[in-house]
Every structure is written in C-alpha cells, then in structure tokens.
Tab-separated table of C-alpha atoms in Angstrom:
chain	number	residue	atom	x	y	z
A	1	UNK	CA	72.776	-31.794	-12.167
A	2	UNK	CA	70.761	-34.953	-11.480
A	3	UNK	CA	68.442	-32.845	-9.307
A	4	UNK	CA	67.776	-30.439	-12.215
A	5	UNK	CA	67.134	-33.369	-14.568
A	6	UNK	CA	64.557	-34.810	-12.174
A	7	UNK	CA	62.947	-31.393	-11.761
A	8	UNK	CA	62.723	-30.890	-15.513
A	9	UNK	CA	61.412	-34.410	-15.893
A	10	UNK	CA	58.524	-33.528	-13.592
A	11	UNK	CA	57.998	-29.947	-14.736
A	12	UNK	CA	57.891	-30.432	-18.498
A	13	UNK	CA	55.095	-33.043	-18.468
A	14	UNK	CA	53.127	-30.843	-16.056
A	15	UNK	CA	53.506	-27.848	-18.391
A	16	UNK	CA	52.516	-30.051	-21.313
A	17	UNK	CA	49.398	-31.266	-19.505
A	18	UNK	CA	48.491	-27.704	-18.547
A	19	UNK	CA	48.886	-26.577	-22.157
A	20	UNK	CA	46.748	-29.486	-23.382
A	21	UNK	CA	44.092	-28.725	-20.730
A	22	UNK	CA	43.979	-25.043	-21.710
A	23	UNK	CA	43.622	-25.917	-25.404
A	24	UNK	CA	40.770	-28.290	-24.652
A	25	UNK	CA	38.988	-25.867	-22.317
A	26	UNK	CA	39.121	-22.965	-24.763
A	27	UNK	CA	37.772	-25.067	-27.623
A	28	UNK	CA	34.611	-25.908	-25.689
A	29	UNK	CA	32.300	-23.736	-27.802
A	30	UNK	CA	34.005	-24.141	-31.157
A	31	UNK	CA	33.844	-27.932	-30.724
A	32	UNK	CA	30.061	-27.500	-30.504
A	33	UNK	CA	29.923	-25.261	-33.594
A	34	UNK	CA	29.063	-22.223	-31.471
A	35	UNK	CA	30.899	-18.978	-32.362
A	36	UNK	CA	33.227	-17.862	-29.588
A	37	UNK	CA	35.753	-15.243	-28.550
A	38	UNK	CA	39.350	-16.417	-28.577
A	39	UNK	CA	40.594	-16.926	-25.027
A	40	UNK	CA	43.936	-17.445	-23.266
A	41	UNK	CA	44.879	-19.299	-20.085
A	42	UNK	CA	44.400	-18.579	-17.218
A	43	UNK	CA	42.013	-15.621	-17.487
A	44	UNK	CA	39.972	-16.740	-20.469
A	45	UNK	CA	38.344	-13.517	-21.714
A	46	UNK	CA	38.694	-11.775	-18.346
A	47	UNK	CA	42.241	-10.470	-18.781
A	48	UNK	CA	42.427	-6.760	-17.931
A	49	UNK	CA	38.792	-6.675	-16.742
A	50	UNK	CA	38.710	-4.152	-13.913
A	51	UNK	CA	41.852	-2.389	-15.161
A	52	UNK	CA	41.647	-1.623	-18.883
A	53	UNK	CA	38.105	-2.881	-19.465
A	54	UNK	CA	34.749	-3.103	-17.764
A	55	UNK	CA	33.126	-6.526	-17.982
A	56	UNK	CA	30.445	-4.887	-20.172
A	57	UNK	CA	33.116	-4.156	-22.807
A	58	UNK	CA	34.033	-7.830	-23.140
A	59	UNK	CA	30.442	-9.018	-23.160
A	60	UNK	CA	29.591	-6.424	-25.788
A	61	UNK	CA	32.234	-7.884	-28.123
A	62	UNK	CA	30.602	-11.309	-27.749
A	63	UNK	CA	27.111	-9.844	-28.182
A	64	UNK	CA	28.031	-8.011	-31.388
A	65	UNK	CA	29.821	-11.056	-32.798
A	66	UNK	CA	26.809	-13.292	-32.202
A	67	UNK	CA	24.428	-10.685	-33.664
A	68	UNK	CA	26.567	-10.197	-36.772
A	69	UNK	CA	26.594	-13.961	-37.393
A	70	UNK	CA	22.857	-14.265	-36.833
A	71	UNK	CA	23.178	-16.758	-33.988
A	72	UNK	CA	21.253	-16.741	-30.702
A	73	UNK	CA	24.444	-16.894	-28.625
A	74	UNK	CA	28.214	-16.478	-28.610
A	75	UNK	CA	30.646	-18.325	-26.359
A	76	UNK	CA	33.258	-16.811	-24.072
A	77	UNK	CA	35.198	-17.890	-20.972
A	78	UNK	CA	35.123	-16.627	-17.387
A	79	UNK	CA	38.571	-17.844	-16.400
A	80	UNK	CA	38.134	-21.520	-17.390
A	81	UNK	CA	34.319	-21.589	-17.260
A	82	UNK	CA	32.558	-21.707	-20.660
A	83	UNK	CA	29.780	-19.118	-20.701
A	84	UNK	CA	27.179	-18.477	-23.388
A	85	UNK	CA	26.307	-14.831	-24.082
A	86	UNK	CA	22.712	-14.516	-25.277
A	87	UNK	CA	22.343	-12.452	-28.456
A	88	UNK	CA	18.673	-13.052	-29.301
A	89	UNK	CA	15.704	-11.565	-27.424
A	90	UNK	CA	13.427	-14.561	-28.006
A	91	UNK	CA	16.114	-16.810	-26.513
A	92	UNK	CA	16.419	-14.419	-23.542
A	93	UNK	CA	12.654	-14.667	-23.034
A	94	UNK	CA	12.805	-18.466	-23.064
A	95	UNK	CA	15.561	-18.484	-20.426
A	96	UNK	CA	13.876	-16.004	-18.099
A	97	UNK	CA	10.227	-16.989	-18.524
A	98	UNK	CA	9.127	-19.803	-20.821
A	99	UNK	CA	11.844	-22.312	-19.908
A	100	UNK	CA	12.582	-20.925	-16.451
A	101	UNK	CA	12.475	-24.441	-14.984
A	102	UNK	CA	15.718	-25.167	-16.873
A	103	UNK	CA	17.411	-21.921	-15.762
A	104	UNK	CA	16.137	-21.135	-12.262
A	105	UNK	CA	19.612	-20.847	-10.664
A	106	UNK	CA	22.211	-18.079	-10.828
A	107	UNK	CA	25.147	-20.321	-10.017
A	108	UNK	CA	26.808	-17.822	-7.662
A	109	UNK	CA	29.183	-18.909	-4.906
A	110	UNK	CA	27.378	-19.483	-1.593
A	111	UNK	CA	29.097	-20.666	1.590
A	112	UNK	CA	26.762	-20.209	4.548
A	113	UNK	CA	28.996	-22.236	6.892
A	114	UNK	CA	31.847	-19.716	6.737
A	115	UNK	CA	29.919	-16.699	5.443
A	116	UNK	CA	26.249	-16.694	6.551
A	117	UNK	CA	25.537	-13.467	4.662
A	118	UNK	CA	26.158	-15.236	1.347
A	119	UNK	CA	22.905	-17.190	1.781
A	120	UNK	CA	20.685	-14.382	0.527
A	121	UNK	CA	17.822	-14.497	-1.943
A	122	UNK	CA	19.861	-13.138	-4.869
A	123	UNK	CA	22.477	-15.908	-4.647
A	124	UNK	CA	20.907	-19.110	-3.351
A	125	UNK	CA	19.554	-21.760	-5.713
A	126	UNK	CA	17.010	-24.537	-6.052
A	127	UNK	CA	14.271	-25.240	-3.545
A	128	UNK	CA	15.796	-22.964	-0.898
A	129	UNK	CA	15.466	-20.040	-3.301
A	130	UNK	CA	11.853	-20.953	-4.045
A	131	UNK	CA	11.062	-21.278	-0.335
A	132	UNK	CA	12.628	-17.911	0.554
A	133	UNK	CA	11.121	-16.123	-2.442
A	134	UNK	CA	7.640	-17.284	-1.424
A	135	UNK	CA	8.285	-16.239	2.172
A	136	UNK	CA	9.608	-12.788	1.280
A	137	UNK	CA	7.227	-11.825	-1.542
A	138	UNK	CA	4.484	-10.574	0.850
A	139	UNK	CA	6.980	-8.126	2.382
A	140	UNK	CA	7.200	-6.212	-0.914
A	141	UNK	CA	3.523	-5.656	-1.641
A	142	UNK	CA	2.425	-2.125	-2.460
A	143	UNK	CA	0.605	-1.980	0.887
A	144	UNK	CA	3.761	-2.814	2.870
A	145	UNK	CA	5.843	-0.364	0.820
A	146	UNK	CA	3.261	2.365	1.304
A	147	UNK	CA	3.669	2.000	5.090
A	148	UNK	CA	7.340	2.991	4.670
A	149	UNK	CA	6.534	6.122	2.635
A	150	UNK	CA	6.481	8.485	5.628
A	151	UNK	CA	10.087	7.495	6.370
A	152	UNK	CA	11.127	8.210	2.781
A	153	UNK	CA	9.468	11.631	2.922
A	154	UNK	CA	11.161	12.564	6.198
A	155	UNK	CA	14.636	11.678	4.904
A	156	UNK	CA	13.806	13.334	1.577
A	157	UNK	CA	13.597	16.665	3.407
A	158	UNK	CA	17.153	16.114	4.684
A	159	UNK	CA	18.277	15.251	1.137
A	160	UNK	CA	16.830	18.516	-0.185
A	161	UNK	CA	18.417	20.479	2.649
A	162	UNK	CA	21.849	18.930	1.958
A	163	UNK	CA	21.732	19.663	-1.773
A	164	UNK	CA	20.262	23.103	-1.153
A	165	UNK	CA	23.251	24.124	0.993
A	166	UNK	CA	25.593	23.590	-1.955
A	167	UNK	CA	23.209	25.525	-4.216
A	168	UNK	CA	23.154	28.459	-1.790
A	169	UNK	CA	26.961	28.494	-1.643
A	170	UNK	CA	27.170	28.097	-5.441
A	171	UNK	CA	29.415	25.055	-4.978
A	172	UNK	CA	29.678	21.961	-7.170
A	173	UNK	CA	27.420	19.143	-5.944
A	174	UNK	CA	28.701	15.561	-5.773
A	175	UNK	CA	25.226	14.269	-6.542
A	176	UNK	CA	26.218	10.581	-6.454
A	177	UNK	CA	27.557	10.894	-2.905
A	178	UNK	CA	24.505	12.796	-1.650
A	179	UNK	CA	22.165	10.380	-3.449
A	180	UNK	CA	24.005	7.475	-1.815
A	181	UNK	CA	23.584	9.155	1.562
A	182	UNK	CA	19.860	9.638	0.873
A	183	UNK	CA	19.197	6.036	-0.200
A	184	UNK	CA	21.468	4.687	2.569
A	185	UNK	CA	19.468	6.617	5.170
A	186	UNK	CA	16.146	5.548	3.615
A	187	UNK	CA	17.034	1.863	3.389
A	188	UNK	CA	18.763	1.923	6.781
A	189	UNK	CA	15.565	3.219	8.337
A	190	UNK	CA	13.150	1.108	6.270
A	191	UNK	CA	15.258	-2.014	6.734
A	192	UNK	CA	16.372	-1.712	10.373
A	193	UNK	CA	14.887	1.390	11.891
A	194	UNK	CA	18.439	2.771	12.078
A	195	UNK	CA	19.306	6.449	11.962
A	196	UNK	CA	22.356	6.209	9.714
A	197	UNK	CA	22.678	10.033	9.483
A	198	UNK	CA	24.722	9.710	6.292
A	199	UNK	CA	23.318	12.983	4.966
A	200	UNK	CA	24.113	14.906	8.134
A	201	UNK	CA	27.609	13.412	8.427
A	202	UNK	CA	28.329	13.232	4.659
A	203	UNK	CA	28.968	9.518	4.988
A	204	UNK	CA	28.666	6.556	7.350
A	205	UNK	CA	30.226	3.201	8.146
A	206	UNK	CA	27.455	1.550	6.124
A	207	UNK	CA	28.545	3.524	3.049
A	208	UNK	CA	32.124	2.373	3.587
A	209	UNK	CA	30.932	-1.231	3.783
A	210	UNK	CA	28.931	-0.606	0.612
A	211	UNK	CA	32.116	0.398	-1.198
A	212	UNK	CA	33.676	-2.905	-0.132
A	213	UNK	CA	30.730	-4.756	-1.673
A	214	UNK	CA	30.385	-2.826	-4.929
A	215	UNK	CA	33.871	-1.431	-5.605
A	216	UNK	CA	36.225	-4.337	-4.979
A	217	UNK	CA	39.827	-4.294	-6.249
A	218	UNK	CA	40.466	-6.098	-9.550
A	219	UNK	CA	41.983	-9.125	-7.790
A	220	UNK	CA	38.785	-9.553	-5.804
A	221	UNK	CA	36.770	-9.760	-9.034
A	222	UNK	CA	39.094	-12.500	-10.274
A	223	UNK	CA	38.638	-14.350	-6.990
A	224	UNK	CA	34.865	-14.201	-7.465
A	225	UNK	CA	35.219	-15.715	-10.961
A	226	UNK	CA	37.384	-18.502	-9.518
A	227	UNK	CA	34.936	-19.195	-6.682
A	228	UNK	CA	32.073	-19.492	-9.167
A	229	UNK	CA	34.167	-21.797	-11.371
A	230	UNK	CA	35.427	-24.028	-8.518
A	231	UNK	CA	32.676	-23.900	-5.885
A	232	UNK	CA	33.480	-27.223	-4.184
A	233	UNK	CA	37.168	-26.382	-3.842
A	234	UNK	CA	36.364	-22.883	-2.529
A	235	UNK	CA	34.062	-24.351	0.133
A	236	UNK	CA	36.640	-26.988	1.070
A	237	UNK	CA	39.138	-24.149	1.591
A	238	UNK	CA	36.582	-22.292	3.793
A	239	UNK	CA	36.638	-19.270	1.482
A	240	UNK	CA	34.136	-16.494	2.195
A	241	UNK	CA	32.074	-15.034	-0.615
A	242	UNK	CA	32.782	-11.525	0.701
A	243	UNK	CA	35.541	-9.842	2.723
A	244	UNK	CA	35.347	-10.904	6.378
A	245	UNK	CA	35.037	-7.273	7.515
A	246	UNK	CA	31.539	-7.145	5.987
A	247	UNK	CA	30.250	-10.067	8.041
A	248	UNK	CA	32.072	-8.833	11.153
A	249	UNK	CA	30.187	-5.536	10.898
A	250	UNK	CA	26.812	-6.678	9.658
A	251	UNK	CA	26.069	-9.885	11.615
A	252	UNK	CA	26.295	-8.261	15.103
A	253	UNK	CA	24.282	-5.288	13.815
A	254	UNK	CA	21.362	-7.501	12.806
A	255	UNK	CA	21.632	-9.828	15.805
A	256	UNK	CA	21.685	-6.979	18.340
A	257	UNK	CA	18.815	-5.126	16.633
A	258	UNK	CA	16.654	-8.261	16.526
A	259	UNK	CA	17.388	-9.088	20.182
A	260	UNK	CA	16.568	-5.523	21.277
A	261	UNK	CA	13.264	-5.541	19.434
A	262	UNK	CA	12.220	-8.950	20.699
A	263	UNK	CA	13.200	-8.161	24.286
A	264	UNK	CA	11.382	-4.813	24.339
A	265	UNK	CA	8.457	-5.852	22.119
A	266	UNK	CA	9.320	-3.121	19.605
A	267	UNK	CA	7.438	-3.134	16.297
A	268	UNK	CA	8.126	-0.749	13.420
A	269	UNK	CA	6.741	-0.578	9.869
A	270	UNK	CA	10.028	-1.720	8.313
A	271	UNK	CA	11.580	-4.669	6.516
A	272	UNK	CA	13.345	-6.079	9.562
A	273	UNK	CA	10.047	-6.240	11.442
A	274	UNK	CA	8.655	-8.408	8.625
A	275	UNK	CA	11.750	-10.632	8.744
A	276	UNK	CA	11.340	-11.020	12.515
A	277	UNK	CA	7.759	-12.175	11.890
A	278	UNK	CA	9.094	-14.763	9.429
A	279	UNK	CA	11.633	-15.843	12.054
A	280	UNK	CA	9.093	-16.191	14.870
A	281	UNK	CA	5.864	-17.113	13.050
A	282	UNK	CA	6.954	-18.268	9.577
A	283	UNK	CA	4.640	-15.765	7.888
A	284	UNK	CA	3.913	-12.039	7.595
A	285	UNK	CA	0.220	-12.717	7.103
A	286	UNK	CA	-2.428	-13.331	9.765
A	287	UNK	CA	-2.696	-17.070	9.304
A	288	UNK	CA	-2.048	-20.130	11.514
A	289	UNK	CA	1.704	-20.625	11.774
A	290	UNK	CA	2.286	-23.874	13.660
A	291	UNK	CA	3.157	-25.883	10.537
A	292	UNK	CA	5.037	-23.112	8.731
A	293	UNK	CA	8.802	-23.286	8.368
A	294	UNK	CA	10.518	-20.307	9.967
A	295	UNK	CA	13.651	-18.343	9.086
A	296	UNK	CA	16.812	-18.704	11.153
A	297	UNK	CA	18.617	-15.635	12.493
A	298	UNK	CA	21.361	-16.181	9.907
A	299	UNK	CA	18.761	-16.221	7.135
A	300	UNK	CA	17.236	-13.031	8.515
A	301	UNK	CA	20.685	-11.376	8.501
A	302	UNK	CA	21.410	-12.501	4.936
A	303	UNK	CA	18.105	-11.139	3.581
A	304	UNK	CA	18.548	-7.876	5.494
A	305	UNK	CA	22.051	-7.599	4.059
A	306	UNK	CA	21.015	-7.981	0.419
A	307	UNK	CA	18.003	-5.694	0.843
A	308	UNK	CA	20.161	-3.005	2.365
A	309	UNK	CA	23.122	-3.003	-0.014
A	310	UNK	CA	21.267	-3.821	-3.219
A	311	UNK	CA	18.584	-1.314	-2.274
A	312	UNK	CA	20.748	1.688	-1.532
A	313	UNK	CA	23.445	1.309	-4.213
A	314	UNK	CA	21.292	0.532	-7.256
A	315	UNK	CA	18.766	3.236	-6.344
A	316	UNK	CA	21.430	5.903	-5.799
A	317	UNK	CA	23.033	4.962	-9.130
A	318	UNK	CA	19.753	5.437	-10.986
A	319	UNK	CA	18.844	8.614	-9.093
A	320	UNK	CA	22.192	10.320	-9.690
A	321	UNK	CA	22.341	9.381	-13.394
A	322	UNK	CA	18.743	10.596	-13.858
A	323	UNK	CA	19.589	13.962	-12.302
A	324	UNK	CA	22.688	14.199	-14.488
A	325	UNK	CA	20.696	13.549	-17.667
A	326	UNK	CA	18.058	16.087	-16.611
A	327	UNK	CA	20.788	18.646	-15.949
A	328	UNK	CA	22.302	17.857	-19.342
A	329	UNK	CA	18.958	18.110	-21.191
A	330	UNK	CA	17.268	21.326	-20.122
A	331	UNK	CA	14.076	20.914	-22.175
A	332	UNK	CA	13.440	17.477	-20.696
A	333	UNK	CA	14.110	18.845	-17.210
A	334	UNK	CA	11.570	21.639	-17.720
A	335	UNK	CA	8.961	19.241	-19.099
A	336	UNK	CA	9.473	16.964	-16.095
A	337	UNK	CA	9.205	19.867	-13.661
A	338	UNK	CA	6.010	21.044	-15.330
A	339	UNK	CA	4.413	17.625	-14.787
A	340	UNK	CA	5.696	17.429	-11.197
A	341	UNK	CA	4.344	20.834	-10.169
A	342	UNK	CA	1.022	20.189	-11.919
A	343	UNK	CA	0.479	16.877	-10.102
A	344	UNK	CA	1.650	18.227	-6.745
A	345	UNK	CA	-0.924	21.022	-7.025
A	346	UNK	CA	-3.626	18.366	-7.053
A	347	UNK	CA	-2.294	17.041	-3.726
A	348	UNK	CA	-1.914	20.293	-1.706
A	349	UNK	CA	1.677	20.640	-2.979
A	350	UNK	CA	2.649	17.594	-0.943
A	351	UNK	CA	4.704	14.697	-2.319
A	352	UNK	CA	2.298	11.852	-1.670
A	353	UNK	CA	2.334	8.215	-2.714
A	354	UNK	CA	-0.702	8.899	-4.938
A	355	UNK	CA	0.861	12.002	-6.540
A	356	UNK	CA	3.950	10.022	-7.555
A	357	UNK	CA	1.808	7.366	-9.233
A	358	UNK	CA	0.283	10.041	-11.488
A	359	UNK	CA	3.647	11.276	-12.866
A	360	UNK	CA	3.861	9.205	-16.041
A	361	UNK	CA	6.466	11.291	-17.903
A	362	UNK	CA	8.732	10.906	-14.891
A	363	UNK	CA	8.321	7.137	-15.237
A	364	UNK	CA	9.600	7.470	-18.814
A	365	UNK	CA	12.610	9.467	-17.594
A	366	UNK	CA	13.483	6.793	-15.042
A	367	UNK	CA	13.099	4.024	-17.623
A	368	UNK	CA	15.348	5.823	-20.091
A	369	UNK	CA	17.922	6.273	-17.331
A	370	UNK	CA	17.711	2.553	-16.556
A	371	UNK	CA	18.146	1.805	-20.254
A	372	UNK	CA	21.361	3.804	-20.628
A	373	UNK	CA	22.714	3.025	-17.164
A	374	UNK	CA	21.298	-0.332	-15.988
A	375	UNK	CA	22.646	-0.698	-12.417
A	376	UNK	CA	22.970	-4.475	-12.847
A	377	UNK	CA	24.305	-4.717	-16.398
A	378	UNK	CA	23.978	-8.485	-16.960
A	379	UNK	CA	21.858	-11.408	-15.807
A	380	UNK	CA	23.511	-14.698	-14.884
A	381	UNK	CA	21.732	-18.040	-15.133
A	382	UNK	CA	22.897	-21.662	-15.030
A	383	UNK	CA	21.396	-24.559	-16.950
A	384	UNK	CA	19.904	-26.820	-14.277
A	385	UNK	CA	19.428	-29.660	-16.759
A	386	UNK	CA	20.585	-30.408	-20.341
A	387	UNK	CA	18.936	-27.890	-22.674
A	388	UNK	CA	18.712	-28.126	-26.448
A	389	UNK	CA	19.147	-24.866	-28.371
A	390	UNK	CA	17.462	-25.738	-31.668
A	391	UNK	CA	18.777	-22.670	-33.513
A	392	UNK	CA	22.388	-23.777	-32.977
A	393	UNK	CA	21.807	-27.534	-32.806
A	394	UNK	CA	23.687	-27.439	-29.511
A	395	UNK	CA	22.803	-28.885	-26.122
A	396	UNK	CA	23.832	-26.904	-23.064
A	397	UNK	CA	25.218	-29.251	-20.444
A	398	UNK	CA	23.885	-29.082	-16.915
A	399	UNK	CA	25.834	-26.437	-14.993
A	400	UNK	CA	26.716	-24.313	-18.038
A	401	UNK	CA	26.630	-20.577	-17.348
A	402	UNK	CA	24.452	-18.352	-19.539
A	403	UNK	CA	24.554	-14.554	-19.432
A	404	UNK	CA	22.054	-12.059	-20.784
A	405	UNK	CA	23.987	-8.831	-21.500
A	406	UNK	CA	21.475	-6.176	-20.458
A	407	UNK	CA	23.895	-3.316	-21.137
A	408	UNK	CA	24.536	-4.510	-24.694
A	409	UNK	CA	20.833	-5.044	-25.419
A	410	UNK	CA	19.974	-1.584	-24.064
A	411	UNK	CA	22.651	-0.026	-26.298
A	412	UNK	CA	21.869	-2.008	-29.449
A	413	UNK	CA	21.235	0.568	-32.224
A	414	UNK	CA	18.939	-1.881	-34.053
A	415	UNK	CA	16.647	-1.777	-31.008
A	416	UNK	CA	17.268	1.784	-29.783
A	417	UNK	CA	18.465	4.075	-32.617
A	418	UNK	CA	21.163	6.524	-31.491
A	419	UNK	CA	21.413	4.616	-28.188
A	420	UNK	CA	23.613	7.134	-26.338
A	421	UNK	CA	21.015	9.901	-26.747
A	422	UNK	CA	18.765	10.455	-23.713
A	423	UNK	CA	15.169	10.349	-24.975
A	424	UNK	CA	12.352	9.531	-22.514
A	425	UNK	CA	9.891	9.363	-25.421
A	426	UNK	CA	11.377	5.942	-26.188
A	427	UNK	CA	9.174	4.813	-23.306
A	428	UNK	CA	5.890	6.312	-24.404
A	429	UNK	CA	3.185	3.600	-24.383
A	430	UNK	CA	3.215	3.433	-28.198
A	431	UNK	CA	7.010	3.073	-28.420
A	432	UNK	CA	7.083	0.367	-25.742
A	433	UNK	CA	4.299	-1.547	-27.508
A	434	UNK	CA	6.281	-1.506	-30.764
A	435	UNK	CA	9.395	-3.139	-29.238
A	436	UNK	CA	10.157	-6.688	-28.176
A	437	UNK	CA	8.974	-7.440	-24.633
A	438	UNK	CA	12.545	-8.352	-23.607
A	439	UNK	CA	14.373	-5.394	-25.085
A	440	UNK	CA	14.284	-3.662	-21.662
A	441	UNK	CA	15.437	-5.705	-18.659
A	442	UNK	CA	16.729	-3.483	-15.836
A	443	UNK	CA	15.064	-5.714	-13.233
A	444	UNK	CA	15.247	-9.008	-15.104
A	445	UNK	CA	12.009	-10.861	-15.785
A	446	UNK	CA	10.168	-14.014	-14.860
A	447	UNK	CA	9.944	-15.665	-11.418
A	448	UNK	CA	13.465	-14.523	-10.510
A	449	UNK	CA	13.053	-10.836	-11.305
A	450	UNK	CA	14.059	-8.171	-8.771
A	451	UNK	CA	11.827	-8.595	-5.722
A	452	UNK	CA	12.526	-5.033	-4.490
A	453	UNK	CA	11.783	-3.309	-7.814
A	454	UNK	CA	8.803	-1.285	-6.601
A	455	UNK	CA	10.581	-0.043	-3.501
A	456	UNK	CA	13.656	0.984	-5.511
A	457	UNK	CA	11.580	2.848	-8.098
A	458	UNK	CA	9.693	4.637	-5.331
A	459	UNK	CA	12.967	5.855	-3.793
A	460	UNK	CA	14.235	7.123	-7.138
A	461	UNK	CA	10.984	8.790	-8.138
A	462	UNK	CA	10.643	10.521	-4.769
A	463	UNK	CA	14.238	11.761	-4.936
A	464	UNK	CA	13.779	13.296	-8.396
A	465	UNK	CA	10.498	14.973	-7.424
A	466	UNK	CA	12.028	16.381	-4.251
A	467	UNK	CA	14.901	17.873	-6.246
A	468	UNK	CA	13.079	19.197	-9.337
A	469	UNK	CA	10.213	20.724	-7.373
A	470	UNK	CA	12.639	23.069	-5.594
A	471	UNK	CA	15.852	23.253	-7.654
A	472	UNK	CA	17.038	23.702	-11.245
A	473	UNK	CA	20.130	21.728	-12.244
A	474	UNK	CA	22.970	22.217	-14.723
A	475	UNK	CA	26.160	20.226	-15.283
A	476	UNK	CA	29.245	21.502	-13.466
A	477	UNK	CA	32.472	21.900	-15.531
A	478	UNK	CA	34.137	19.421	-13.146
A	479	UNK	CA	32.020	16.629	-14.690
A	480	UNK	CA	33.964	14.484	-17.163
A	481	UNK	CA	32.131	14.405	-20.493
A	482	UNK	CA	31.310	12.248	-22.301
A	483	UNK	CA	30.537	9.957	-19.374
A	484	UNK	CA	33.013	7.089	-18.991
A	485	UNK	CA	32.113	4.072	-16.871
A	486	UNK	CA	34.437	3.193	-13.985
A	487	UNK	CA	36.199	-0.098	-14.847
A	488	UNK	CA	36.260	-1.545	-11.321
A	489	UNK	CA	32.723	-0.903	-10.083
A	490	UNK	CA	30.272	-3.817	-9.923
A	491	UNK	CA	27.389	-1.432	-10.606
A	492	UNK	CA	27.665	1.304	-13.226
A	493	UNK	CA	29.454	4.388	-11.953
A	494	UNK	CA	30.740	7.476	-13.752
A	495	UNK	CA	34.511	7.891	-13.746
A	496	UNK	CA	35.315	11.032	-11.764
A	497	UNK	CA	31.831	11.216	-10.234
A	498	UNK	CA	28.692	13.153	-11.181
A	499	UNK	CA	29.043	16.876	-10.519
A	500	UNK	CA	26.123	19.274	-10.857
A	501	UNK	CA	25.235	22.883	-10.076
A	502	UNK	CA	21.834	23.903	-8.726
A	503	UNK	CA	19.836	27.061	-8.091
A	504	UNK	CA	16.624	27.390	-6.106
A	505	UNK	CA	13.455	28.003	-8.090
C-alpha cells in the first residue's frame, strides 16, 4: 500500500506538469493574438495524418481559417512545434524572396554523422547550404542538361515500347508505374550512368528504395515530425533521418561507381561526373582550382541521392497526372497533339531539344498539372532571426517554423475559379500576367527554389510528346474517379493508381 502511495505521489505531479506543459504549448499562437487551430497533446494537429487525412487536408483547414479572418497567417502545431501557415501571397513573397535572409533555412533534421545521405542540398542549412548551392548550380545549366538529352531520348523509346505493348494487347496501363520506370531509368543514367532497366523488368531495386523514401508508414511520418521538433535529442540518440536500408544500399553504390570511374578514367556526360569534378577539383568550370573547397565523398553521395530520388519521383508524378488529365479531356489532348505533330514536322519528325522548346501549349498543360497536383505540396521555412509581422503585430521567434501551403494556394477558388477543373488556358501569357506572381509555386521561388527544375520539366515534356505523338489515351474503368489522394504518400499520388487505355495513331 505504501508502495502505491509513493507511486501515486510521483505520478500525479508528473501528469499535472505534463497537462500544464501541453496547455502552455498549445496556447502559443493564441497568446500572440494569432488565430490558430485547436490542438491536443501529443500529436498537436497531426492526429490521424497518414491514416484518415493527408497533411494537405489539415493545412487547408488552417489556410481557409486564416483567409476567412483576413490575416496573413494561421497557427497550428506539428506535434508540439508551433508552425505558422501562410495565408497571404504578399507574405509568401516576402518569405521566399524579399526577406529571404530571415528565412533561408528549411529546418529539416540532418544527422550526417549517423546518416551521411541526410546532408543533401534540400535539407542542409546556413552557410553549408549556400556553399553547396553555389557549387552545384553550374551542373544544372541548360548546356549541361542538353548534353543529357540523348540519354533521355534513348530511354524514351523504351518507354513508348512498354506502353505500346499494353495498347496492342488492349490491356489497362498502370501509367504511374511505367512513368516511374521511365524517369527512374532516365535519372539513373543521367545521374550515375547506370542501366537500371526498370522498364524492361517492370521495376528495380531503386524503385523499391524510392517507395521507402516517399511512401513511409504513418509512424515514420510521426517520427520525422518528432526529429524536426527535437533535433538535438534525435542526434544525441544517433537517430537516422531515413531508414538504414536506404543508406546501406545507396552509399556503396555511389562509392563503388566513383572508384570505378576514377580508376579507369571514365568520363560521361552525367550528373555524377560533375560531382566527381567538384570532389577532385572543386569546380565544374575550367578555372584554377587550388584554392577551391572540394566536396567529400559523403557529400557527393548525398547530392546524388537527392538528385536521383527527387528527380525520378516528382517527374513521374507530374507525367502520369498530365497523361491522366489529357486522357480525361479529349479536346485538350487533341489540341496538344496537333501542336506536337506540327512542331515535330519542323524538325524532321524527331523529338529534339529545340522542338520541345517551341511547344508552348504543352508548357501550359504541364503548368496546369503542377497546379492541381503539385508534387511537393508545401514549402517549409524556419525563421533564422526574430521577424516582425506588421499585419499581425507579432514577432516570430528565431527557430519558428513557417509553411507555405502550395496545394491550398493552387486550389483557392478566389485565385483559380473552379479549381478542380483542368484548364491549361489558365496559363496563357495573359492569364499569368493577371495573377499574383506567387499564386503558382510548384518549384518554390527565390534563392532556394528547386535547382533541378529545368531537368525535371524536360523529362516530363519529353515523356508527354513521346506518348501523344504515337498514342491516343482514354481513362480505363479501373481508375477511381474522382481522383482521391493517397493519405500516406509524401508526394501526391492517386489512390488506386492511374489506369489508362491507349490505341496507336
């Protein structure tokens, strides 16, 4: 009995302190006169995210609440971390561009000691980000990307052949899977010179690893939120940012490929070759390199990792959703095909880099796809110094997370009337000119925008041209309509997949 009394004497104060802590944490925004979503310990506003809800659903509630109240932001809580959801486009522009110096970090969990792959350009902060961004920017010039075009065209023929086989057999086409195989093979070759053969084998180990990165179980998402909220503790506990199987597969792959190339003096027009130059010379340009800081092998592996997985998954998402919308909107598909065939005629019916640049209506189709289905549906930034928000008379403390809800902005009916309707004419030059500059943010904006944007768009545009120039698409009855977004996927994915039918022209 005395034992129980002692236990209760210790437990009850602890519960009381926990309750008091939770009450204080979840009043963070209201204490600063900022509207907020009501939250509950320990998940904050993340309860049922990945099971009943996608994170976009929760952020959309905050976005709509802030908009309805006429404020520039609305507070919510990632577990116990106060996060401000941006609800005003001018404020978004200040964060991304005008006041970038106060928001240059993403605040993601990085632990290079235990997980070297976590030290990639997308995640790292501060001066190391600036250093790496400056080093890597020359690798994504149009000239460097153009050198990789022959590889894209070669694998594009395999993509067409794979889809064409289903068309000939009159079978339903899992266009997301085949698009993933296409972009995996393209990025595998352009990044490492690897023949992944995903299209020929209908999958690969790299695709399986990709699923581990982008389709984690719900508990893994919660772990990520906790790691972001308690970075020092997570590092002290030697926690990896990603499952150990990813590093175990990817680190030896990069190390062995680099060693083979250096030993045999192999040079290829690919991304890894440029990273090897940065490792050995500190530059990809023809300039004196003695005083230039060079990349380590771990840094090379981390950049190769993010280029590969971000490059193949986001591009395949956009490509497959674009083909779905074209299949679902026959008039738009025919108009696109008309432009494609007309431009190809001017280039000996060959898909060339120059021919793709001339297809402006296709650009509008891709942009409208990115509006409805932005592969990365929110932008995360962290205040790197105290920041006064005049409109709310509130100062963001250093380290406060801020999120720009791209998905919500892209589906805001006050910006895009009838937002679920697929209408490429929203991106005619006149329509774009009439809208706010930050009403469309699929690649972010400012100094920390997506460095691989041009390469990703080239992949997508080539894939659509390859398909529409030879095949006509319709939606297969197996496709679940209206499209529902998978709750667990980190990038947008259709529940049940994207299923199309095709016939040869």
